[in-house]
């Protein structure tokens, strides 16, 4: 880690932070509708993770995926247009906030069924193994997914078949509004992965350097054929679960305590020479540009409502 | 070239040819390898194709169906075998929320060329968790294609048709038909997905059916000849898409409709077909449409009760006669 990388990390985390703050503003203006799940507070995971991946690797994410999509390199303009439901969006406006897809960066969504993406990641990794491709599939999910059967089934398959998957659990301590301690007999999630004979570890998810280092090591192990691997990143979302959440289930004091570990502040404390002001200006421009792009985007014609159901309709 | 074989052998041959033709094709499911398939369809495959392509899975329907979707996204051509339709419900999340939605939800970026096979239907005294006909349910879901092979020809051809399709295709094999025998013409061009077939031409009434009920309908049609009733029997073959054209043409010819559907009546595919005929060919009808479905109960174990619950040729005959009386 050097200042150049610290700058890059800071810039990317700041982009996610400011992008989502803008989304909140646009939500109140009713430009963005539906569900909007914010990643604010958890940016270190997406940024540290995506830095360690190659373009040929695949990413399966959840409905809280703006940060991952931005960090993976999907154009902010296309993401914002998707939020607006415009044709220029990364999913042609059909998906919205929870279903960002992008073939170019091998970003496979954006799944809003908790744990529903794990089997897909296992299958993608299986295809890589079968076709002798040295690629890694990353599967991101939250602590809520751990309670689903698909979590356990998928970990078992990945370990049983020695698949090149990196499981990334973002443990922000709450499945929507219910704390992990009320739903899991064992709250150390990495132990569950270990029980499937998967190399697993808890890592500080507020520290972008730690995240990046862990993923770099894991990815090189996986490329050597030593997959799957599992990380539980301890993190916290600073905002509500979604725009409809009054946050009655957690103490303000707890939130404030975690805010002291803000990944942006943490990184800046360590690298005092990061040029924050420069990035603030730069990012404000990027976001303005994205909003303008989305505003000027086109709405899909109603005539095409039933398109994209079957492949022959895509080709037309 | 034509040869006589069982439905099981026809599916097996279809699978074998697909595996030999395309290295991306693999079979995955419970007991498909060492056991040889719960209905012995993939017997000998493990030895012939190896464990890389014939994959025994744990009893994790959701995960291995989802893994099939993921592998399809990754460029493979997976065939997922779900032992029986009732077990497919454990994978319904993956089928409905992922396989059927990904193409649309991604704005046309990611198609899912996945084939899912499973056994369906009652008649083997397997009681209330192994005997149902839920294919009509799956036909409700946009984004899927639902095939119901009844003939030996289709048992074989539909494997290739499904694999050639770029989108998810579900094949419902009738458990009662695995031992049935018939002729396979290996030279015949396969009838495409979405086309029904007139299995017996007739002029007095149209019997619309699919799967194992096809043979009950054909038997009934034979019984009806001496009664002076000439029934047309149509094998729907595909429940999604439905072949409206063939259905409406037949209705326009016979003016009377009887649907035989092994699913439950309420909200069934038979209800859908009736609604479509109502929408598209109402004035062709000379009598109210009729339908024979399975009694609306979880299928019971004792033979006499199971028999009473399922459609049978004699019931079809009785309903057809009654339908002819009406005008």
Short mmCIF file of C-alpha atoms in Angstrom, two decimals, chain B residues 8 11-12 15 27-45 54-57 59 61 64 80-88 117-120 124 126 130 173-176 178-179:
data_model
loop_
_atom_site.label_atom_id
_atom_site.label_comp_id
_atom_site.label_asym_id
_atom_site.label_seq_id
_atom_site.Cartn_x
_atom_site.Cartn_y
_atom_site.Cartn_z
CA UNK B 8 -37.25 -44.44 -20.85
CA UNK B 11 -35.17 -40.16 -23.17
CA UNK B 12 -31.90 -41.97 -22.55
CA UNK B 15 -29.64 -37.50 -23.59
CA UNK B 27 -26.29 -33.92 -16.41
CA UNK B 28 -26.65 -33.02 -12.75
CA UNK B 29 -29.08 -34.19 -10.10
CA UNK B 30 -29.89 -36.60 -7.31
CA UNK B 31 -28.86 -40.19 -8.07
CA UNK B 32 -28.16 -39.58 -11.75
CA UNK B 33 -24.72 -41.19 -11.56
CA UNK B 34 -23.96 -44.14 -9.35
CA UNK B 35 -27.60 -45.13 -8.99
CA UNK B 36 -28.32 -44.67 -12.69
CA UNK B 37 -31.19 -42.23 -12.29
CA UNK B 38 -34.18 -42.63 -10.00
CA UNK B 39 -36.18 -43.79 -13.05
CA UNK B 40 -33.11 -45.53 -14.52
CA UNK B 41 -32.93 -43.02 -17.36
CA UNK B 42 -29.21 -42.32 -17.05
CA UNK B 43 -28.19 -45.94 -16.42
CA UNK B 44 -24.62 -46.48 -17.62
CA UNK B 45 -23.93 -42.79 -18.19
CA UNK B 54 -22.64 -36.98 -14.83
CA UNK B 55 -22.79 -35.29 -11.47
CA UNK B 56 -24.43 -36.82 -8.42
CA UNK B 57 -25.62 -33.98 -6.22
CA UNK B 59 -30.25 -33.39 -1.79
CA UNK B 61 -32.56 -28.97 -5.07
CA UNK B 64 -27.98 -27.45 -7.73
CA UNK B 80 -30.70 -30.54 -14.24
CA UNK B 81 -32.73 -33.56 -13.18
CA UNK B 82 -35.18 -33.03 -10.35
CA UNK B 83 -36.32 -36.43 -9.23
CA UNK B 84 -40.00 -35.60 -9.18
CA UNK B 85 -42.24 -32.59 -9.60
CA UNK B 86 -43.01 -32.35 -5.89
CA UNK B 87 -39.28 -31.99 -5.14
CA UNK B 88 -39.02 -29.25 -7.74
CA UNK B 117 -36.17 -32.47 -16.38
CA UNK B 118 -38.45 -34.08 -13.85
CA UNK B 119 -41.00 -36.86 -13.53
CA UNK B 120 -44.63 -35.94 -13.13
CA UNK B 124 -48.12 -45.52 -8.96
CA UNK B 126 -46.92 -42.98 -4.33
CA UNK B 130 -44.87 -37.88 -5.12
CA UNK B 173 -41.65 -36.69 -18.17
CA UNK B 174 -44.69 -38.77 -17.27
CA UNK B 175 -43.72 -41.30 -14.62
CA UNK B 176 -46.43 -43.65 -15.91
CA UNK B 178 -41.36 -44.70 -18.77
CA UNK B 179 -42.20 -48.33 -19.59
#
